[in-house]
Coordinates of C-alpha atoms in Angstrom, one line a residue:
Chain C
M22 CA 31.3 20.0 -30.7
T23 CA 30.5 22.9 -28.3
P24 CA 28.4 22.6 -25.3
A25 CA 26.2 25.5 -26.9
E26 CA 26.0 23.7 -30.3
I27 CA 24.7 20.9 -28.1
K28 CA 22.3 22.8 -26.5
T29 CA 20.7 24.5 -29.3
Q30 CA 20.7 21.0 -31.6
L31 CA 18.9 19.0 -28.0
T32 CA 16.6 21.7 -28.0
E33 CA 15.8 21.1 -31.4
V34 CA 15.3 17.4 -30.4
F35 CA 13.2 18.2 -27.3
R36 CA 11.0 20.5 -29.3
Q37 CA 10.2 17.5 -32.4
V38 CA 9.8 14.9 -29.4
F39 CA 7.1 16.8 -27.3
D40 CA 5.4 18.7 -30.2
D41 CA 6.3 22.1 -28.4
H42 CA 8.2 25.0 -30.1
T43 CA 8.4 26.9 -27.4
L44 CA 10.2 24.6 -25.1
D45 CA 13.3 25.4 -24.0
I46 CA 16.0 23.4 -21.9
H47 CA 18.5 23.8 -18.9
D48 CA 20.7 22.1 -17.1
A49 CA 18.6 21.1 -13.9
M50 CA 15.4 20.5 -15.7
T51 CA 13.8 16.7 -15.0
A52 CA 11.0 15.1 -16.6
K53 CA 8.6 16.5 -14.1
D54 CA 9.0 20.1 -15.7
V55 CA 7.7 18.6 -19.0
P56 CA 4.2 17.4 -19.6
D57 CA 4.0 14.0 -20.9
W58 CA 7.5 13.2 -20.7
D59 CA 7.1 9.6 -18.9
S60 CA 9.0 6.5 -19.6
L61 CA 6.8 5.9 -22.5
N62 CA 7.8 9.0 -24.3
H63 CA 11.4 8.5 -22.6
I64 CA 12.7 6.3 -25.2
N65 CA 11.4 8.4 -27.9
L66 CA 13.5 11.1 -26.7
I67 CA 16.8 9.1 -26.5
V68 CA 16.1 7.3 -30.4
A69 CA 15.7 11.0 -31.4
V70 CA 18.6 12.3 -29.5
E71 CA 20.7 9.1 -30.9
R72 CA 19.3 9.5 -34.6
S73 CA 20.0 13.4 -34.2
F74 CA 23.8 13.4 -32.9
R75 CA 24.9 9.6 -34.4
V76 CA 25.6 8.3 -31.4
K77 CA 24.3 5.0 -29.3
F78 CA 23.8 5.0 -25.8
T79 CA 23.6 1.7 -23.5
T80 CA 20.9 1.0 -21.2
R81 CA 23.3 1.8 -18.4
E82 CA 24.0 5.2 -19.4
V83 CA 20.5 5.8 -20.2
S84 CA 19.4 4.6 -16.3
A85 CA 21.7 7.0 -15.1
L86 CA 20.7 10.2 -16.5
E87 CA 18.6 12.2 -14.0
K88 CA 18.4 15.6 -15.4
V89 CA 19.0 17.2 -18.7
G90 CA 22.4 18.1 -18.0
D91 CA 23.4 14.9 -17.5
L92 CA 22.3 14.1 -21.1
M93 CA 23.8 16.9 -22.4
A94 CA 27.2 15.6 -20.7
L95 CA 26.7 12.2 -22.4
I96 CA 26.5 13.6 -25.4
E97 CA 29.5 15.6 -25.3
K98 CA 31.6 12.6 -24.3
K99 CA 29.8 10.4 -26.8
A100 CA 30.2 12.9 -29.6
A101 CA 33.6 13.9 -28.9
Chain M
M20 CA 2.7 -3.4 20.6
F21 CA 5.6 -3.9 18.5
L22 CA 6.3 -0.6 17.0
P23 CA 6.9 1.4 20.5
V24 CA 9.3 -1.4 22.2
V25 CA 11.2 -1.2 19.2
A26 CA 11.5 2.4 18.6
L27 CA 12.1 2.8 22.0
G28 CA 15.1 0.6 21.9
L29 CA 16.0 2.2 18.7
Y30 CA 16.5 5.9 20.2
L31 CA 18.8 4.5 23.2
C32 CA 20.9 2.7 21.0
P33 CA 24.2 3.7 20.1
L34 CA 24.6 4.7 17.0
R35 CA 27.1 2.6 16.0
Y36 CA 24.9 -0.2 16.6
Q37 CA 21.8 1.1 15.1
R38 CA 22.2 -0.8 11.8
H39 CA 22.1 -4.4 13.5
Y40 CA 19.5 -3.1 16.1
L41 CA 17.0 -2.4 13.4
L42 CA 17.6 -5.9 11.6
L43 CA 17.4 -7.9 14.6
A44 CA 14.1 -6.3 15.2
S45 CA 13.2 -6.8 11.5
Y46 CA 14.4 -10.1 11.6
A47 CA 12.1 -11.0 14.9
F48 CA 9.0 -9.8 13.2
Y49 CA 9.4 -11.7 10.5
A50 CA 10.6 -15.0 12.2
S51 CA 7.3 -14.5 14.2
A52 CA 5.4 -15.0 11.0
G53 CA 7.1 -18.6 10.8
L54 CA 11.2 -19.9 10.9
L55 CA 10.6 -21.0 7.0
N56 CA 9.4 -17.5 5.6
A57 CA 12.6 -15.7 7.9
G58 CA 15.1 -18.4 6.5
L59 CA 14.0 -17.9 3.1
L60 CA 14.3 -14.4 3.4
F61 CA 17.7 -14.9 4.7
M62 CA 19.1 -17.0 1.9
A63 CA 17.3 -14.8 -0.6
T64 CA 19.8 -11.7 1.0
M65 CA 22.7 -14.2 1.4
V66 CA 23.0 -14.7 -2.6
T67 CA 21.9 -11.0 -3.2
Y68 CA 24.9 -9.8 -1.0
V69 CA 27.7 -12.5 -2.3
C70 CA 26.4 -11.6 -6.3
A71 CA 26.2 -8.4 -5.3
R72 CA 29.8 -7.7 -3.7
R73 CA 31.2 -9.9 -6.7
I74 CA 29.9 -7.6 -9.6
A75 CA 31.1 -4.5 -7.3
V76 CA 34.6 -5.7 -7.3
A77 CA 35.1 -7.2 -10.6
S78 CA 36.7 -4.9 -13.2
E79 CA 35.9 -7.4 -16.0
D80 CA 31.9 -7.3 -17.9
R81 CA 32.2 -10.9 -18.1
P82 CA 32.0 -12.2 -14.5
R83 CA 30.1 -9.1 -13.4
R84 CA 27.3 -10.3 -15.9
A85 CA 27.5 -13.9 -15.0
Y86 CA 27.0 -13.0 -11.2
L87 CA 23.9 -10.5 -12.4
I88 CA 22.2 -13.5 -14.2
L89 CA 22.7 -16.0 -11.4
A90 CA 21.4 -13.1 -8.9
V91 CA 18.3 -12.3 -10.9
A92 CA 17.6 -16.3 -12.1
S93 CA 17.4 -17.3 -8.7
L94 CA 15.6 -14.5 -6.5
L95 CA 12.8 -14.8 -10.0
T96 CA 12.8 -18.5 -9.9
V97 CA 11.8 -18.5 -6.0
L98 CA 9.5 -15.8 -6.5
A99 CA 7.7 -17.7 -9.5
V100 CA 8.1 -21.2 -7.5
F101 CA 6.0 -20.1 -4.7
K102 CA 3.4 -17.7 -6.3
Y103 CA 3.0 -20.0 -9.6
L104 CA 3.8 -23.7 -8.4
N105 CA -0.2 -24.2 -6.8
A106 CA -1.9 -22.6 -9.8
V107 CA 0.6 -24.8 -11.7
G108 CA 0.5 -27.7 -10.2
A109 CA -3.9 -27.4 -9.6
S110 CA -3.9 -27.5 -13.7
F111 CA -2.2 -30.6 -13.5
G112 CA -3.9 -32.5 -11.1
V113 CA -1.8 -31.8 -8.4
A114 CA -2.1 -30.6 -5.0
T115 CA 0.9 -28.7 -3.7
N116 CA 0.0 -26.5 -0.8
L117 CA 2.7 -24.4 -0.8
V118 CA 2.2 -20.9 1.4
I119 CA 3.5 -18.1 0.0
P120 CA 5.8 -16.4 2.4
I121 CA 4.4 -12.8 3.5
G122 CA 6.0 -10.2 1.7
I123 CA 8.3 -12.4 -1.2
S124 CA 7.0 -9.9 -3.8
Y125 CA 8.4 -6.9 -2.3
Y126 CA 11.4 -8.2 -1.1
T127 CA 12.3 -10.2 -4.1
F128 CA 11.7 -6.9 -6.1
K129 CA 13.8 -4.8 -3.4
L130 CA 16.8 -7.3 -3.8
L131 CA 16.7 -7.7 -7.6
S132 CA 17.1 -3.2 -7.5
L133 CA 20.0 -3.9 -5.3
V134 CA 21.7 -5.9 -7.3
I135 CA 20.9 -4.4 -10.9
D136 CA 21.9 -1.1 -9.3
T137 CA 24.9 -2.3 -8.2
Y138 CA 25.3 -3.8 -11.7
W139 CA 24.8 -0.4 -13.3
D140 CA 27.5 1.4 -11.0
K141 CA 24.6 3.0 -8.8
L142 CA 25.5 1.2 -5.8
G143 CA 29.2 0.5 -4.5
E144 CA 30.2 -2.6 -2.3
Q145 CA 28.1 -3.0 0.8
R146 CA 28.3 -4.8 4.3
L147 CA 26.3 -7.6 4.7
V148 CA 24.5 -5.8 7.4
S149 CA 23.6 -3.5 5.4
V150 CA 22.4 -5.4 2.6
A151 CA 20.1 -7.6 5.3
S152 CA 18.8 -4.8 6.8
Y153 CA 17.7 -3.0 3.6
A154 CA 15.9 -6.4 2.6
F155 CA 14.2 -7.1 5.8
F156 CA 13.1 -3.7 7.1
F157 CA 10.0 -4.8 8.5
P158 CA 7.6 -2.0 7.9
Q159 CA 8.2 -2.4 4.0
I160 CA 8.1 -6.0 4.0
P161 CA 4.3 -6.8 4.2
S162 CA 2.9 -4.5 0.9
G163 CA 6.0 -1.8 0.5
P164 CA 6.9 0.8 -0.6
L165 CA 9.5 -0.6 -3.0
Q166 CA 12.6 1.7 -1.8
R167 CA 15.0 1.6 -3.6
A168 CA 18.8 0.6 -1.9
G169 CA 20.2 3.9 -2.8
D170 CA 17.6 5.8 -1.3
F171 CA 17.5 3.6 2.1
F172 CA 21.2 3.5 2.9
A173 CA 21.7 7.8 2.2
Q174 CA 19.4 7.9 5.5
T175 CA 20.9 4.7 7.3
E176 CA 25.0 5.3 6.5
P177 CA 26.0 6.5 8.4
P178 CA 23.8 5.7 11.1
R179 CA 22.3 8.7 12.8
P180 CA 19.7 9.8 15.5
A181 CA 15.8 9.8 14.0
P182 CA 14.7 13.4 13.7
P183 CA 12.1 14.6 16.1
A184 CA 9.7 16.3 13.3
L185 CA 10.1 13.0 11.0
I186 CA 9.1 11.0 14.3
A187 CA 6.1 13.1 14.5
S188 CA 5.3 13.2 11.2
G189 CA 5.4 9.2 11.3
L190 CA 2.9 9.2 14.1
R191 CA 0.7 11.8 12.3
L192 CA 0.8 8.9 9.1
I193 CA 0.0 6.0 10.7
L194 CA -3.0 7.8 12.5
F195 CA -4.3 8.9 9.2
G196 CA -3.6 5.5 7.7
C197 CA -5.3 3.8 10.0
F198 CA -8.5 6.0 9.7
K199 CA -8.1 5.5 5.6
K200 CA -8.1 1.6 6.5
L201 CA -10.5 1.0 9.3
V202 CA -13.3 4.2 8.8
L203 CA -13.2 4.4 5.0
A204 CA -12.1 1.1 3.1
D205 CA -13.4 -1.5 5.3
R206 CA -16.4 0.5 5.7
L207 CA -16.6 0.8 1.6
G208 CA -16.2 -3.2 1.9
L209 CA -19.2 -3.9 3.5
V210 CA -21.5 -2.9 0.3
V211 CA -18.5 -3.8 -2.1
D212 CA -18.0 -7.5 -1.1
P213 CA -21.3 -8.9 -1.1
V214 CA -22.3 -6.8 -4.4
F215 CA -18.9 -9.1 -6.0
R216 CA -20.0 -11.7 -4.2
A217 CA -23.4 -12.5 -5.7
P218 CA -23.7 -9.9 -8.6
A219 CA -26.7 -11.4 -9.8
D220 CA -28.5 -10.9 -6.6
H221 CA -28.7 -7.0 -6.6
S222 CA -30.1 -4.7 -8.2
G223 CA -28.0 -2.9 -11.7
T224 CA -27.5 0.6 -10.0
L225 CA -26.3 -1.1 -7.0
V226 CA -23.9 -3.0 -9.0
L227 CA -22.5 0.1 -10.7
I228 CA -21.9 2.2 -7.8
A229 CA -20.0 -1.1 -5.8
C230 CA -17.5 -1.0 -9.2
Y231 CA -16.7 3.1 -8.2
L232 CA -16.8 2.0 -4.8
F233 CA -14.4 -0.5 -5.2
A234 CA -11.9 2.0 -7.0
L235 CA -12.5 4.4 -4.0
Q236 CA -12.0 0.9 -1.6
L237 CA -8.8 -0.1 -3.3
Y238 CA -7.2 3.3 -3.2
T239 CA -8.0 3.7 0.6
D240 CA -7.4 0.3 1.7
F241 CA -4.0 0.1 -0.2
S242 CA -2.7 3.9 0.6
G243 CA -3.9 3.7 4.0
I244 CA -1.3 0.8 4.7
T245 CA 1.2 2.0 2.8
D246 CA 0.5 5.3 5.0
M247 CA 1.1 3.1 8.0
A248 CA 4.2 1.3 6.5
I249 CA 5.8 5.2 5.9
G250 CA 4.8 6.1 9.0
I251 CA 6.5 3.1 11.2
G252 CA 9.7 3.6 9.2
R253 CA 9.9 7.3 9.7
V254 CA 9.1 7.1 13.4
L255 CA 12.3 4.5 13.2
G256 CA 13.9 7.4 11.2
I257 CA 13.8 6.2 7.7
N258 CA 11.5 8.3 5.3
A259 CA 10.2 6.0 2.3
P260 CA 9.1 7.4 -0.6
Q261 CA 5.6 8.2 -1.8
N262 CA 3.4 5.4 -3.4
F263 CA 0.4 7.4 -4.2
D264 CA -0.3 11.0 -5.3
R265 CA -3.9 11.5 -5.8
P266 CA -4.1 9.7 -9.0
F267 CA -7.9 9.9 -9.5
L268 CA -7.0 13.2 -10.5
A269 CA -4.9 12.0 -13.3
A270 CA -5.7 13.7 -17.1
N271 CA -5.2 10.6 -18.7
I272 CA -4.4 7.4 -18.1
Q273 CA -0.3 7.3 -18.7
E274 CA -0.9 9.9 -15.6
F275 CA -2.7 7.8 -13.8
W276 CA -0.1 5.0 -13.6
R277 CA 2.7 7.8 -12.7
R278 CA 0.2 8.4 -9.3
W279 CA -1.0 4.8 -8.6
H280 CA 1.6 2.2 -6.7
I281 CA 4.2 4.5 -7.5
T282 CA 7.4 2.3 -6.5
L283 CA 6.2 -0.5 -8.3
T284 CA 5.4 1.3 -11.6
R285 CA 8.9 3.3 -11.5
W286 CA 10.6 -0.3 -10.5
L287 CA 9.2 -2.0 -13.8
G288 CA 10.1 1.1 -15.4
D289 CA 13.5 1.1 -14.8
Y290 CA 14.4 -2.5 -14.7
L291 CA 12.0 -4.4 -17.2
F292 CA 10.2 -1.4 -19.4
T293 CA 13.4 0.6 -20.0
P294 CA 16.4 -2.4 -20.8
L295 CA 13.5 -4.1 -23.3
R296 CA 12.5 -0.8 -24.7
M297 CA 16.3 -0.2 -25.3
A298 CA 17.2 -3.4 -26.8
L299 CA 13.7 -3.0 -29.3
R300 CA 14.1 0.5 -29.8
E301 CA 14.5 0.0 -33.7
W302 CA 11.2 -1.4 -33.6
G303 CA 9.5 1.8 -33.7
H304 CA 5.8 1.4 -32.9
V305 CA 5.8 -2.1 -32.6
G306 CA 8.7 -2.2 -29.9
L307 CA 6.5 0.2 -27.8
I308 CA 3.3 -2.1 -27.9
V309 CA 5.8 -4.9 -27.3
C310 CA 7.0 -3.5 -24.0
T311 CA 4.2 -2.1 -22.9
M312 CA 2.3 -5.2 -23.0
V313 CA 5.2 -7.4 -21.6
N314 CA 5.2 -4.4 -18.6
M315 CA 1.5 -4.5 -17.6
A316 CA 1.4 -8.1 -18.0
A317 CA 4.2 -8.0 -15.5
I318 CA 2.2 -5.7 -13.3
G319 CA -1.0 -7.9 -13.3
L320 CA 1.0 -11.2 -12.6
W321 CA 3.2 -9.7 -10.2
H322 CA 0.0 -10.0 -8.1
G323 CA -0.4 -13.9 -8.3
P324 CA -1.6 -16.6 -10.9
R325 CA -5.0 -15.6 -11.4
L326 CA -6.2 -14.8 -14.9
T327 CA -8.1 -11.8 -13.9
Y328 CA -4.8 -10.3 -12.5
L329 CA -3.3 -10.9 -16.1
V330 CA -6.2 -9.8 -18.0
F331 CA -5.8 -6.6 -15.6
G332 CA -2.3 -5.9 -16.9
L333 CA -3.2 -6.4 -20.4
I334 CA -6.5 -4.2 -20.6
N335 CA -4.2 -1.4 -18.8
G336 CA -1.5 -2.5 -21.5
V337 CA -3.9 -1.3 -24.4
Y338 CA -5.0 1.7 -22.5
L339 CA -1.7 2.7 -22.2
V340 CA -0.7 1.9 -26.1
V341 CA -3.5 3.5 -27.4
S342 CA -3.1 6.6 -25.1
A343 CA 0.5 6.7 -26.2
L344 CA 0.2 6.3 -29.6
T345 CA -3.1 8.8 -30.3
L346 CA -1.4 11.7 -27.3
R347 CA 0.3 13.7 -30.0
S348 CA -2.8 13.9 -32.3
R349 CA -4.7 14.7 -29.2
N350 CA -2.6 17.5 -28.0
R351 CA -2.8 18.8 -31.4
F352 CA -6.6 18.7 -31.8
F353 CA -7.1 20.2 -28.7
K354 CA -4.5 22.8 -29.4
D355 CA -6.5 23.8 -32.5
H356 CA -9.9 24.2 -30.4
P357 CA -9.0 25.8 -27.4
R358 CA -12.5 26.1 -26.3
L359 CA -12.6 22.4 -26.2
A360 CA -9.3 22.2 -24.6
A361 CA -11.0 23.5 -21.1
A362 CA -13.3 20.6 -21.4
R363 CA -10.6 18.5 -21.5
G364 CA -9.6 19.1 -18.4
I365 CA -12.8 17.6 -17.0
V366 CA -13.7 15.0 -19.2
G367 CA -10.2 14.1 -19.2
P368 CA -9.9 12.8 -16.1
L369 CA -13.4 11.4 -15.9
I370 CA -12.6 9.0 -18.9
A371 CA -9.6 7.8 -17.2
F372 CA -11.0 7.3 -13.6
H373 CA -13.5 4.9 -15.7
L374 CA -11.0 3.0 -17.6
V375 CA -9.4 2.6 -14.6
V376 CA -12.3 1.4 -12.7
V377 CA -12.9 -1.2 -15.6
G378 CA -9.6 -2.3 -15.1
F379 CA -10.3 -2.6 -11.1
V380 CA -13.4 -4.5 -11.6
V381 CA -11.5 -7.4 -13.7
F382 CA -8.9 -7.1 -10.9
R383 CA -11.8 -7.8 -7.9
A384 CA -13.1 -10.6 -10.0
E385 CA -12.1 -13.9 -9.5
T386 CA -12.8 -15.4 -12.9
L387 CA -13.5 -13.8 -16.1
G388 CA -17.1 -14.7 -16.3
E389 CA -17.8 -12.4 -12.6
A390 CA -16.1 -9.6 -14.2
G391 CA -18.0 -9.6 -17.2
L392 CA -21.4 -10.5 -15.4
V393 CA -20.1 -7.3 -13.1
L394 CA -19.6 -5.2 -15.9
G395 CA -22.5 -5.9 -18.1
R396 CA -25.2 -5.2 -15.7
A397 CA -22.7 -2.0 -14.1
V398 CA -23.1 -0.7 -18.3
A399 CA -26.8 -1.4 -18.3
A400 CA -27.3 0.7 -15.2
F401 CA -25.2 3.2 -16.5
Q402 CA -27.2 3.6 -19.7
A403 CA -30.7 3.7 -17.5
L404 CA -29.0 6.2 -15.3
P405 CA -30.8 9.1 -17.3
G406 CA -34.1 7.5 -17.1
L407 CA -33.7 7.4 -13.6
F408 CA -32.8 10.8 -12.8
M409 CA -35.7 11.7 -14.8
L410 CA -38.1 9.7 -12.6
R411 CA -36.3 11.4 -9.5
L412 CA -37.0 14.9 -10.8
Q413 CA -40.6 13.7 -11.1
G414 CA -40.9 13.2 -7.6
H415 CA -40.0 9.2 -7.5
N416 CA -37.5 7.6 -5.5
P417 CA -35.8 4.9 -7.5
F418 CA -32.4 5.3 -5.4
F419 CA -34.4 5.1 -2.4
G420 CA -32.9 2.5 0.4
L421 CA -30.2 1.4 -2.1
F422 CA -28.0 0.9 0.6
N423 CA -30.2 -0.3 3.3
A424 CA -29.2 -3.9 3.3
Y425 CA -25.4 -3.0 3.9
W426 CA -25.1 0.5 5.3
K427 CA -27.5 2.7 7.9
P428 CA -27.5 6.5 7.1
A429 CA -24.6 7.4 8.8
D430 CA -22.6 5.1 7.4
L431 CA -23.4 7.0 3.7
I432 CA -22.4 10.3 5.7
I433 CA -19.1 9.0 7.2
V434 CA -18.2 7.6 3.6
F435 CA -18.7 10.9 2.1
V436 CA -17.6 13.2 5.0
G437 CA -14.2 10.8 5.5
L438 CA -13.1 10.9 1.7
G439 CA -13.9 14.7 1.8
V440 CA -11.5 14.6 4.9
A441 CA -8.9 12.6 3.5
E442 CA -8.8 14.2 0.5
G443 CA -8.2 17.8 1.9
I444 CA -5.3 16.1 3.8
H445 CA -4.0 14.9 0.6
I446 CA -3.9 18.2 -1.1
L447 CA -2.3 19.7 2.0
H448 CA 0.2 16.7 1.8
S449 CA 0.8 17.3 -2.0
R450 CA 1.7 21.1 -1.4
G451 CA 4.1 19.8 1.3
Q452 CA 1.8 21.9 3.8
V453 CA 0.9 19.8 6.6
S454 CA 3.4 20.3 9.2
W455 CA 3.4 23.5 8.1
L456 CA -0.3 24.3 9.0
L457 CA -0.1 22.2 12.2
T458 CA 2.6 24.0 13.6
R459 CA 0.5 27.2 13.1
L460 CA -2.7 25.7 15.1
P461 CA -2.3 26.8 18.8
R462 CA -1.6 23.1 20.8
P463 CA -4.7 22.6 22.0
A464 CA -6.2 22.6 18.5
R465 CA -3.9 20.6 17.3
W466 CA -4.1 17.6 19.5
A467 CA -8.2 17.9 19.0
V468 CA -7.2 17.4 15.6
Y469 CA -5.2 14.2 16.7
Y470 CA -7.9 13.3 19.3
A471 CA -10.5 13.5 16.3
F472 CA -8.9 10.9 14.1
V473 CA -8.0 8.5 16.9
L474 CA -11.6 8.5 17.9
A475 CA -13.0 8.4 14.5
T476 CA -11.3 5.4 13.9
F477 CA -12.2 3.8 17.4
F478 CA -15.7 4.5 17.1
W479 CA -16.6 4.2 13.2
G480 CA -13.7 1.7 12.6
I481 CA -15.2 -1.3 11.0
S482 CA -14.7 -4.0 14.0
S483 CA -13.8 -7.1 11.9
P484 CA -11.1 -5.1 9.7
Q485 CA -11.1 -7.1 6.4
Q486 CA -7.6 -8.3 5.8
F487 CA -5.5 -5.6 4.0
I488 CA -6.1 -6.5 0.2
Y489 CA -2.7 -6.1 -0.2
F490 CA -1.1 -8.5 2.4
K491 CA -0.9 -11.2 0.5
F492 CA 1.2 -9.9 -2.4

């Protein structure tokens, strides 16, 4: 998948998980930028990403994520 | 006092030996609390160092995982033994008078985070002196904050001179922390402690108010000593993460736990909740409930083997589960009813605050029975409040002399004004404006502010400060 395709699909996942259809994502985005994005919701997001892209993450990979850009890079690596 | 001597030594010490100097000073501090304590900390550090090193250099996953399990199991076992042996022994009628080493909960968690971060490739191989100075860093030993090794090493390796601005802000923070602890927290304790000791002997209204006051006492006490710890660290050139972010403004209970004891919540989130949740992610809602309850039970039990600590954790776990499962529908509801959304901004934090107060009452009580008694009387008094306010409007004063047994009128004023001042400073801090504002003041005015705090603390600090509530953890 191309980075642009990943971003589009990931945006849709974010919008579903956070129930906000105006939400847009960018590389530097972190949990602080989205209301209600806390550790309780974080794994909901990860599960939704796994289902949408048909990939599986390890705890180590998830714990290393600091911003949305990292997540997109990880998806690109796994979906390749 | 210890700090000026240590700080002076640090500034004069050649950069190359700063780590060693800091380690020595920390060790001296800790050893003064008892050589056995220091020995235990040293052993825990050695185990962590050896395991972390083996993990860092190994390339196969099997040995890495083996050393991880070894480190985690030994550290947790030691912690569990020291915190729980007395309680377990007592329930079997065996008296084991094990003294809990100071700060064992804090340094155990710091060492655990170091070895787990090494396993997760967030940290590389470390020298023994680095691991030891991280674990032994004395400002953080009594009551945190729980700083991550990566953050600590980023500031100490390579060693550098302490920036003067950081030192100045550290001194201010120590002063502010002393003020909050001695003037506010200990003064609030003058009412809270007697009421909780004998809830049946006080009026319902006073019991109710004492519940609210305890929340404020816990906040000023804990944030005060945390500020002192962070301030001392800054004087030594090392900044530490924030532990509180105006928690009572939280819009809901989930947000509260992102603003209260932040480093502990984050620690458990990263090392317990997230791995468990990942392992159980196919369980859907059940997984969320199990992980949240386990996580909050851990927060409760971390404080000690008292049943009220565990129940405090479980109560907050239930709050969080209910909140997490209903958040989406609540958000949708308010989106569809925008006029109510404005009220949500006020009612939300009030509800969250009351949920927190109930949990804190359980935390404070020695037994569940005591908690039940206090809460029962508080709820009854709450329901009687409208009636009391009506009486007030009619010219009677049912609140007359409410605090007389414990506070003079001056105390009430000091608490109100002090809390206002403290919160004002918290607001400035959250906007990063404290040093900005102070540099804009002319020198005499700035020093007047400092002296005001010093004098306030001297004159109004409670002369027999109760032990810091969080020192025994």
